[in-house]
Every structure is written in structure tokens, then in C-alpha cells.
Amino acid sequence: MKRRSLPVAVAFAATAALLLTACGGEEGSSKADDEIAGADTGKAASSPAPSATATDSAKRPDVELPKDVTNNFDGWKTGDATKDAVLTDTSRRIDALAYAITQGDPEEPVLGFYYKDDALLGAADWVQEFVKAKKSMTGETRYFKPKVDVYEEGKATLTYCSFEGEAFVKDRKTGEAEKTPVTDNSYLLYATRLERNDKGVWQTAALNSERGNDSCTP
């Protein structure tokens, strides 16, 4: 997995960092090598994460985000049971990362439920950077225009965009948000690879992201 192009300590010092939450911003924020489908960024009504459609044996953990943290997922419903299962577990993975950041716990067990391999290591590192900086997060992030490709049984790729212009770094002690202006860098393009485990959970194994990609900016 590629690493962030801008060290978070520098971003915090400049007070110009935009969060990488489900996931993001998640733990990867450099350019993706793979070809990524374009995304239409026309505004759509926000909606909660889709409900699970796949039949499996996993008892997924309940994740409740603080009242000041919201992830909205627009258009994350295809009507195809397998693709919707990929989207559902991805939305839960994004919530899991946001939860771990707000709890200040890089070893939060929910991360290991939805991440694996390099993506899991990256997620833990990203949370740890928030902890070291004594920061948390606040605000709303919108995830939109997902494209799922189940290219083999139990294996899939997913690309999607996010808008972080209303999500901010927050000082953990004072609760003060470090608000930043909306720019092209408020938009991110993600490319992920997922694998379904033996319990039926679609885990993110690899993740890349790029800020200001033309396919996500208005």
C-alpha cells in the first residue's frame, strides 16, 4: 500500500490537513497505480450506509460514531447482492476507522474485522499519528460514485470518491476544529482491493488514494 504524500505532522502544523477517513482519508493518500474509473460528482441526497445483503456467518461489531462525526454514502446500492455486500462492508470499514480515530486507539479490534494485510497496518499507523498529535476528527464526509468489480469469487476491486470539505481535524483536549477552505484537495479518489474471508466479511486488503483527482472534483 502506498503511503501518504504529506506527513500528517506537517499537515497539522500547517492546519491545512483534510481528514482521510474510510477510511479515509484513510491510511493511503498517494496516487493509485491502477486504472480508475471516472466518477460523476453531481450532488446527490445523502443516505446512510447500505444494509447487509449477503448471507454469512459473521456477527459484525456494532460501531457507533460520536454525534459530531458523520459518514454519508451516496449511491452505494446496486441491486446486485454480491456487489452490495462489498459496499456494505466497505462502508463499515470506513466507519471503523473513524471510530478508532475518535477513540484514539490504533489497536481497536474493529479495525482487524474489516482490514487485513498492508491495509490493516496502514490503518493502525494512521490512527497512531492522530494519537501522537493529540488530535481527533469532527464533521461530515460524503462518499459517492462507487464502482465495484467482482473479478473472481471472493475477490473484488472498488473505486469511489469522497468529499471532505466539511470534515476537520479536532484538538482532542479543547475540542476545537481546525477548519480549512474547500479546494480540489477536498476531493479524493480511492482504489481498493477486497477479499472475502471464511466468515463472509469483505475485508480491505489494499488501499490507495489520490487528492484532487479530476474524476472526483466538480
PDB file of C-alpha atoms in Angstrom:
ATOM      1  CA  MET A   1       0.000   0.000   0.000  1.00  0.00           C
ATOM      2  CA  LYS A   2       1.278   3.430  -0.838  1.00  0.00           C
ATOM      3  CA  ARG A   3       1.921   5.909   1.916  1.00  0.00           C
ATOM      4  CA  ARG A   4       0.624   9.446   2.373  1.00  0.00           C
ATOM      5  CA  SER A   5       2.398  12.027   0.271  1.00  0.00           C
ATOM      6  CA  LEU A   6       2.239  14.620   3.076  1.00  0.00           C
ATOM      7  CA  PRO A   7       3.320  13.665   6.630  1.00  0.00           C
ATOM      8  CA  VAL A   8       0.425  14.250   8.989  1.00  0.00           C
ATOM      9  CA  ALA A   9       2.636  16.157  11.421  1.00  0.00           C
ATOM     10  CA  VAL A  10       3.347  18.711   8.705  1.00  0.00           C
ATOM     11  CA  ALA A  11      -0.329  18.895   7.812  1.00  0.00           C
ATOM     12  CA  PHE A  12      -1.311  19.510  11.411  1.00  0.00           C
ATOM     13  CA  ALA A  13       1.349  22.182  11.822  1.00  0.00           C
ATOM     14  CA  ALA A  14       0.017  23.966   8.764  1.00  0.00           C
ATOM     15  CA  THR A  15      -3.561  23.488  10.000  1.00  0.00           C
ATOM     16  CA  ALA A  16      -4.477  22.696   6.421  1.00  0.00           C
ATOM     17  CA  ALA A  17      -4.932  18.947   6.673  1.00  0.00           C
ATOM     18  CA  LEU A  18      -8.111  17.411   5.382  1.00  0.00           C
ATOM     19  CA  LEU A  19      -9.099  14.151   7.006  1.00  0.00           C
ATOM     20  CA  LEU A  20      -8.606  10.801   5.361  1.00  0.00           C
ATOM     21  CA  THR A  21     -11.450   8.890   6.952  1.00  0.00           C
ATOM     22  CA  ALA A  22     -12.645   5.438   5.353  1.00  0.00           C
ATOM     23  CA  CYS A  23     -11.238   5.374   5.503  1.00  0.00           C
ATOM     24  CA  GLY A  24     -10.057   7.528   4.537  1.00  0.00           C
ATOM     25  CA  GLY A  25      -8.817   9.829   4.130  1.00  0.00           C
ATOM     26  CA  GLU A  26      -7.656   6.859   5.035  1.00  0.00           C
ATOM     27  CA  GLU A  27      -4.258   5.486   5.520  1.00  0.00           C
ATOM     28  CA  GLY A  28      -3.171   5.771   1.883  1.00  0.00           C
ATOM     29  CA  SER A  29      -3.157   9.079   0.063  1.00  0.00           C
ATOM     30  CA  SER A  30      -0.724   8.789  -2.773  1.00  0.00           C
ATOM     31  CA  LYS A  31      -1.579   8.283  -6.412  1.00  0.00           C
ATOM     32  CA  ALA A  32      -3.066   4.935  -7.315  1.00  0.00           C
ATOM     33  CA  ASP A  33      -1.204   2.932  -9.938  1.00  0.00           C
ATOM     34  CA  ASP A  34      -4.247   1.074 -11.213  1.00  0.00           C
ATOM     35  CA  GLU A  35      -6.575   2.477 -13.849  1.00  0.00           C
ATOM     36  CA  ILE A  36      -9.513   4.001 -12.015  1.00  0.00           C
ATOM     37  CA  ALA A  37     -12.924   4.588 -13.480  1.00  0.00           C
ATOM     38  CA  GLY A  38     -14.177   8.175 -13.721  1.00  0.00           C
ATOM     39  CA  ALA A  39     -16.797   9.463 -11.333  1.00  0.00           C
ATOM     40  CA  ASP A  40     -19.637  11.909 -11.808  1.00  0.00           C
ATOM     41  CA  THR A  41     -19.593  14.293  -8.853  1.00  0.00           C
ATOM     42  CA  GLY A  42     -23.030  15.815  -9.250  1.00  0.00           C
ATOM     43  CA  LYS A  43     -24.633  16.379  -5.871  1.00  0.00           C
ATOM     44  CA  ALA A  44     -26.999  13.735  -4.610  1.00  0.00           C
ATOM     45  CA  ALA A  45     -29.060  13.353  -1.487  1.00  0.00           C
ATOM     46  CA  SER A  46     -27.078  11.901   1.394  1.00  0.00           C
ATOM     47  CA  SER A  47     -28.020   8.486   2.685  1.00  0.00           C
ATOM     48  CA  PRO A  48     -26.818   6.154   5.433  1.00  0.00           C
ATOM     49  CA  ALA A  49     -24.651   3.141   4.759  1.00  0.00           C
ATOM     50  CA  PRO A  50     -26.493   0.335   2.948  1.00  0.00           C
ATOM     51  CA  SER A  51     -27.676  -2.660   4.921  1.00  0.00           C
ATOM     52  CA  ALA A  52     -26.012  -6.034   4.503  1.00  0.00           C
ATOM     53  CA  THR A  53     -27.424  -8.252   1.780  1.00  0.00           C
ATOM     54  CA  ALA A  54     -25.023 -11.176   1.827  1.00  0.00           C
ATOM     55  CA  THR A  55     -25.729 -14.335   3.778  1.00  0.00           C
ATOM     56  CA  ASP A  56     -22.765 -15.159   6.002  1.00  0.00           C
ATOM     57  CA  SER A  57     -21.849 -16.376   9.464  1.00  0.00           C
ATOM     58  CA  ALA A  58     -20.123 -13.241  10.749  1.00  0.00           C
ATOM     59  CA  LYS A  59     -21.536 -11.266  13.642  1.00  0.00           C
ATOM     60  CA  ARG A  60     -20.398  -7.803  12.745  1.00  0.00           C
ATOM     61  CA  PRO A  61     -19.481  -5.481  15.612  1.00  0.00           C
ATOM     62  CA  ASP A  62     -21.689  -2.510  16.371  1.00  0.00           C
ATOM     63  CA  VAL A  63     -19.876   0.762  15.726  1.00  0.00           C
ATOM     64  CA  GLU A  64     -21.429   3.987  16.999  1.00  0.00           C
ATOM     65  CA  LEU A  65     -19.695   7.158  15.913  1.00  0.00           C
ATOM     66  CA  PRO A  66     -19.755  10.299  18.064  1.00  0.00           C
ATOM     67  CA  LYS A  67     -22.617  12.657  17.305  1.00  0.00           C
ATOM     68  CA  ASP A  68     -20.265  15.155  15.653  1.00  0.00           C
ATOM     69  CA  VAL A  69     -18.894  12.624  13.148  1.00  0.00           C
ATOM     70  CA  THR A  70     -20.971  11.561  10.139  1.00  0.00           C
ATOM     71  CA  ASN A  71     -20.189   9.431   7.090  1.00  0.00           C
ATOM     72  CA  ASN A  72     -22.738   9.607   4.282  1.00  0.00           C
ATOM     73  CA  PHE A  73     -22.785   7.116   1.422  1.00  0.00           C
ATOM     74  CA  ASP A  74     -24.469   8.259  -1.775  1.00  0.00           C
ATOM     75  CA  GLY A  75     -25.441   5.699  -4.397  1.00  0.00           C
ATOM     76  CA  TRP A  76     -23.991   2.743  -2.505  1.00  0.00           C
ATOM     77  CA  LYS A  77     -26.648   0.345  -3.698  1.00  0.00           C
ATOM     78  CA  THR A  78     -26.515  -1.603  -6.961  1.00  0.00           C
ATOM     79  CA  GLY A  79     -29.236  -4.239  -6.591  1.00  0.00           C
ATOM     80  CA  ASP A  80     -26.631  -6.977  -7.008  1.00  0.00           C
ATOM     81  CA  ALA A  81     -26.309  -8.956  -3.761  1.00  0.00           C
ATOM     82  CA  THR A  82     -22.573  -9.585  -4.009  1.00  0.00           C
ATOM     83  CA  LYS A  83     -21.657  -6.047  -5.019  1.00  0.00           C
ATOM     84  CA  ASP A  84     -23.884  -4.625  -2.310  1.00  0.00           C
ATOM     85  CA  ALA A  85     -22.161  -6.857   0.252  1.00  0.00           C
ATOM     86  CA  VAL A  86     -18.815  -5.382  -0.853  1.00  0.00           C
ATOM     87  CA  LEU A  87     -20.194  -1.864  -0.488  1.00  0.00           C
ATOM     88  CA  THR A  88     -21.755  -2.592   2.890  1.00  0.00           C
ATOM     89  CA  ASP A  89     -18.569  -3.950   4.412  1.00  0.00           C
ATOM     90  CA  THR A  90     -16.572  -1.092   2.894  1.00  0.00           C
ATOM     91  CA  SER A  91     -18.892   1.463   4.471  1.00  0.00           C
ATOM     92  CA  ARG A  92     -18.478  -0.328   7.789  1.00  0.00           C
ATOM     93  CA  ARG A  93     -14.717  -0.314   7.316  1.00  0.00           C
ATOM     94  CA  ILE A  94     -14.814   3.443   6.805  1.00  0.00           C
ATOM     95  CA  ASP A  95     -16.876   3.842   9.976  1.00  0.00           C
ATOM     96  CA  ALA A  96     -14.461   1.543  11.815  1.00  0.00           C
ATOM     97  CA  LEU A  97     -11.500   3.775  11.002  1.00  0.00           C
ATOM     98  CA  ALA A  98     -13.374   6.900  12.061  1.00  0.00           C
ATOM     99  CA  TYR A  99     -14.337   5.156  15.307  1.00  0.00           C
ATOM    100  CA  ALA A 100     -10.739   4.143  16.047  1.00  0.00           C
ATOM    101  CA  ILE A 101      -9.575   7.729  15.406  1.00  0.00           C
ATOM    102  CA  THR A 102     -12.183   9.222  17.743  1.00  0.00           C
ATOM    103  CA  GLN A 103     -11.349   6.625  20.403  1.00  0.00           C
ATOM    104  CA  GLY A 104      -7.629   7.248  19.959  1.00  0.00           C
ATOM    105  CA  ASP A 105      -6.924   3.528  19.749  1.00  0.00           C
ATOM    106  CA  PRO A 106      -4.741   2.134  16.940  1.00  0.00           C
ATOM    107  CA  GLU A 107      -5.352  -1.359  18.315  1.00  0.00           C
ATOM    108  CA  GLU A 108      -9.150  -1.052  18.198  1.00  0.00           C
ATOM    109  CA  PRO A 109     -10.342  -4.619  17.354  1.00  0.00           C
ATOM    110  CA  VAL A 110     -12.906  -3.423  14.815  1.00  0.00           C
ATOM    111  CA  LEU A 111     -10.047  -2.427  12.501  1.00  0.00           C
ATOM    112  CA  GLY A 112      -8.957  -6.046  12.202  1.00  0.00           C
ATOM    113  CA  PHE A 113     -12.504  -7.050  11.372  1.00  0.00           C
ATOM    114  CA  TYR A 114     -12.644  -5.017   8.164  1.00  0.00           C
ATOM    115  CA  TYR A 115      -8.955  -4.561   7.261  1.00  0.00           C
ATOM    116  CA  LYS A 116      -6.217  -7.080   6.572  1.00  0.00           C
ATOM    117  CA  ASP A 117      -2.581  -7.213   5.438  1.00  0.00           C
ATOM    118  CA  ASP A 118      -0.997  -3.899   4.387  1.00  0.00           C
ATOM    119  CA  ALA A 119      -4.279  -2.034   4.675  1.00  0.00           C
ATOM    120  CA  LEU A 120      -4.585  -3.036   8.345  1.00  0.00           C
ATOM    121  CA  LEU A 121      -1.045  -1.904   9.119  1.00  0.00           C
ATOM    122  CA  GLY A 122      -1.696   1.382   7.345  1.00  0.00           C
ATOM    123  CA  ALA A 123      -4.936   1.982   9.228  1.00  0.00           C
ATOM    124  CA  ALA A 124      -3.264   1.395  12.593  1.00  0.00           C
ATOM    125  CA  ASP A 125      -0.390   3.723  11.636  1.00  0.00           C
ATOM    126  CA  TRP A 126      -2.840   6.419  10.590  1.00  0.00           C
ATOM    127  CA  VAL A 127      -4.725   6.230  13.890  1.00  0.00           C
ATOM    128  CA  GLN A 128      -1.418   6.318  15.773  1.00  0.00           C
ATOM    129  CA  GLU A 129      -0.479   9.562  14.042  1.00  0.00           C
ATOM    130  CA  PHE A 130      -3.678  11.142  15.326  1.00  0.00           C
ATOM    131  CA  VAL A 131      -2.853   9.875  18.805  1.00  0.00           C
ATOM    132  CA  LYS A 132       0.680  11.294  18.700  1.00  0.00           C
ATOM    133  CA  ALA A 133      -0.618  14.653  17.528  1.00  0.00           C
ATOM    134  CA  LYS A 134      -3.355  14.615  20.214  1.00  0.00           C
ATOM    135  CA  LYS A 135      -5.964  15.095  17.524  1.00  0.00           C
ATOM    136  CA  SER A 136      -9.319  13.583  16.655  1.00  0.00           C
ATOM    137  CA  MET A 137     -11.838  14.359  13.918  1.00  0.00           C
ATOM    138  CA  THR A 138     -15.197  16.031  13.504  1.00  0.00           C
ATOM    139  CA  GLY A 139     -17.672  16.863  10.749  1.00  0.00           C
ATOM    140  CA  GLU A 140     -19.211  15.101   7.781  1.00  0.00           C
ATOM    141  CA  THR A 141     -17.635  13.164   4.918  1.00  0.00           C
ATOM    142  CA  ARG A 142     -19.529  12.162   1.793  1.00  0.00           C
ATOM    143  CA  TYR A 143     -18.628   9.025  -0.166  1.00  0.00           C
ATOM    144  CA  PHE A 144     -20.009   8.741  -3.671  1.00  0.00           C
ATOM    145  CA  LYS A 145     -19.841   7.143  -7.105  1.00  0.00           C
ATOM    146  CA  PRO A 146     -18.586   3.693  -6.158  1.00  0.00           C
ATOM    147  CA  LYS A 147     -17.685   1.169  -8.851  1.00  0.00           C
ATOM    148  CA  VAL A 148     -17.382  -2.493  -7.864  1.00  0.00           C
ATOM    149  CA  ASP A 149     -15.772  -5.247  -9.903  1.00  0.00           C
ATOM    150  CA  VAL A 150     -16.069  -8.771  -8.500  1.00  0.00           C
ATOM    151  CA  TYR A 151     -13.412 -10.236 -10.769  1.00  0.00           C
ATOM    152  CA  GLU A 152     -13.178 -13.612  -9.062  1.00  0.00           C
ATOM    153  CA  GLU A 153     -15.129 -15.456  -6.389  1.00  0.00           C
ATOM    154  CA  GLY A 154     -14.269 -13.853  -3.072  1.00  0.00           C
ATOM    155  CA  LYS A 155     -12.171 -11.105  -4.663  1.00  0.00           C
ATOM    156  CA  ALA A 156     -13.169  -7.616  -5.747  1.00  0.00           C
ATOM    157  CA  THR A 157     -11.905  -4.142  -6.525  1.00  0.00           C
ATOM    158  CA  LEU A 158     -13.739  -0.971  -5.583  1.00  0.00           C
ATOM    159  CA  THR A 159     -13.140   2.630  -6.560  1.00  0.00           C
ATOM    160  CA  TYR A 160     -15.018   5.564  -5.061  1.00  0.00           C
ATOM    161  CA  CYS A 161     -14.761   9.270  -4.332  1.00  0.00           C
ATOM    162  CA  SER A 162     -15.061  11.255  -1.140  1.00  0.00           C
ATOM    163  CA  PHE A 163     -15.700  14.886  -0.295  1.00  0.00           C
ATOM    164  CA  GLU A 164     -14.025  16.048   2.926  1.00  0.00           C
ATOM    165  CA  GLY A 165     -14.750  19.759   2.748  1.00  0.00           C
ATOM    166  CA  GLU A 166     -16.943  19.531   5.833  1.00  0.00           C
ATOM    167  CA  ALA A 167     -14.660  17.201   7.834  1.00  0.00           C
ATOM    168  CA  PHE A 168     -11.898  18.588  10.015  1.00  0.00           C
ATOM    169  CA  VAL A 169      -9.113  17.708  12.400  1.00  0.00           C
ATOM    170  CA  LYS A 170     -10.114  18.412  16.004  1.00  0.00           C
ATOM    171  CA  ASP A 171      -7.935  19.080  19.018  1.00  0.00           C
ATOM    172  CA  ARG A 172      -8.575  16.219  21.407  1.00  0.00           C
ATOM    173  CA  LYS A 173      -8.209  18.362  24.535  1.00  0.00           C
ATOM    174  CA  THR A 174     -10.014  21.564  23.574  1.00  0.00           C
ATOM    175  CA  GLY A 175     -12.454  20.102  21.038  1.00  0.00           C
ATOM    176  CA  GLU A 176     -11.657  22.951  18.662  1.00  0.00           C
ATOM    177  CA  ALA A 177     -11.941  22.111  14.959  1.00  0.00           C
ATOM    178  CA  GLU A 178      -9.157  23.219  12.591  1.00  0.00           C
ATOM    179  CA  LYS A 179     -11.381  24.354   9.745  1.00  0.00           C
ATOM    180  CA  THR A 180      -9.950  24.631   6.261  1.00  0.00           C
ATOM    181  CA  PRO A 181     -11.323  26.050   2.988  1.00  0.00           C
ATOM    182  CA  VAL A 182     -12.791  23.804   0.317  1.00  0.00           C
ATOM    183  CA  THR A 183     -10.422  23.191  -2.597  1.00  0.00           C
ATOM    184  CA  ASP A 184      -9.870  20.454  -5.174  1.00  0.00           C
ATOM    185  CA  ASN A 185      -7.869  18.669  -2.471  1.00  0.00           C
ATOM    186  CA  SER A 186     -11.102  18.278  -0.509  1.00  0.00           C
ATOM    187  CA  TYR A 187     -11.984  15.551  -3.021  1.00  0.00           C
ATOM    188  CA  LEU A 188     -10.292  12.147  -3.015  1.00  0.00           C
ATOM    189  CA  LEU A 189     -10.337   9.187  -5.345  1.00  0.00           C
ATOM    190  CA  TYR A 190      -9.875   5.763  -3.714  1.00  0.00           C
ATOM    191  CA  ALA A 191      -8.862   2.460  -5.279  1.00  0.00           C
ATOM    192  CA  THR A 192      -9.180  -0.606  -3.063  1.00  0.00           C
ATOM    193  CA  ARG A 193      -8.866  -4.365  -3.264  1.00  0.00           C
ATOM    194  CA  LEU A 194     -11.022  -6.602  -1.090  1.00  0.00           C
ATOM    195  CA  GLU A 195     -11.115 -10.279  -0.188  1.00  0.00           C
ATOM    196  CA  ARG A 196     -13.993 -12.151   1.428  1.00  0.00           C
ATOM    197  CA  ASN A 197     -12.912 -14.177   4.445  1.00  0.00           C
ATOM    198  CA  ASP A 198     -14.258 -17.547   5.557  1.00  0.00           C
ATOM    199  CA  LYS A 199     -16.978 -15.832   7.619  1.00  0.00           C
ATOM    200  CA  GLY A 200     -18.243 -13.853   4.656  1.00  0.00           C
ATOM    201  CA  VAL A 201     -16.757 -10.465   5.556  1.00  0.00           C
ATOM    202  CA  TRP A 202     -15.311  -8.426   2.684  1.00  0.00           C
ATOM    203  CA  GLN A 203     -12.028  -7.170   4.109  1.00  0.00           C
ATOM    204  CA  THR A 204      -9.978  -4.388   2.547  1.00  0.00           C
ATOM    205  CA  ALA A 205      -6.509  -5.767   1.795  1.00  0.00           C
ATOM    206  CA  ALA A 206      -5.041  -2.843  -0.168  1.00  0.00           C
ATOM    207  CA  LEU A 207      -5.935   0.827  -0.479  1.00  0.00           C
ATOM    208  CA  ASN A 208      -4.611   3.762  -2.491  1.00  0.00           C
ATOM    209  CA  SER A 209      -5.973   7.281  -2.730  1.00  0.00           C
ATOM    210  CA  GLU A 210      -5.298  10.485  -4.604  1.00  0.00           C
ATOM    211  CA  ARG A 211      -6.353  14.004  -3.679  1.00  0.00           C
ATOM    212  CA  GLY A 212      -7.775  16.361  -6.280  1.00  0.00           C
ATOM    213  CA  ASN A 213      -8.241  13.699  -8.963  1.00  0.00           C
ATOM    214  CA  ASP A 214     -10.214  15.128 -11.906  1.00  0.00           C
ATOM    215  CA  SER A 215     -12.726  12.288 -11.805  1.00  0.00           C
ATOM    216  CA  CYS A 216     -13.890  13.377  -8.342  1.00  0.00           C
ATOM    217  CA  THR A 217     -13.594  17.172  -8.404  1.00  0.00           C
ATOM    218  CA  PRO A 218     -16.577  19.237  -9.608  1.00  0.00           C
TER     219      PRO A 218
END
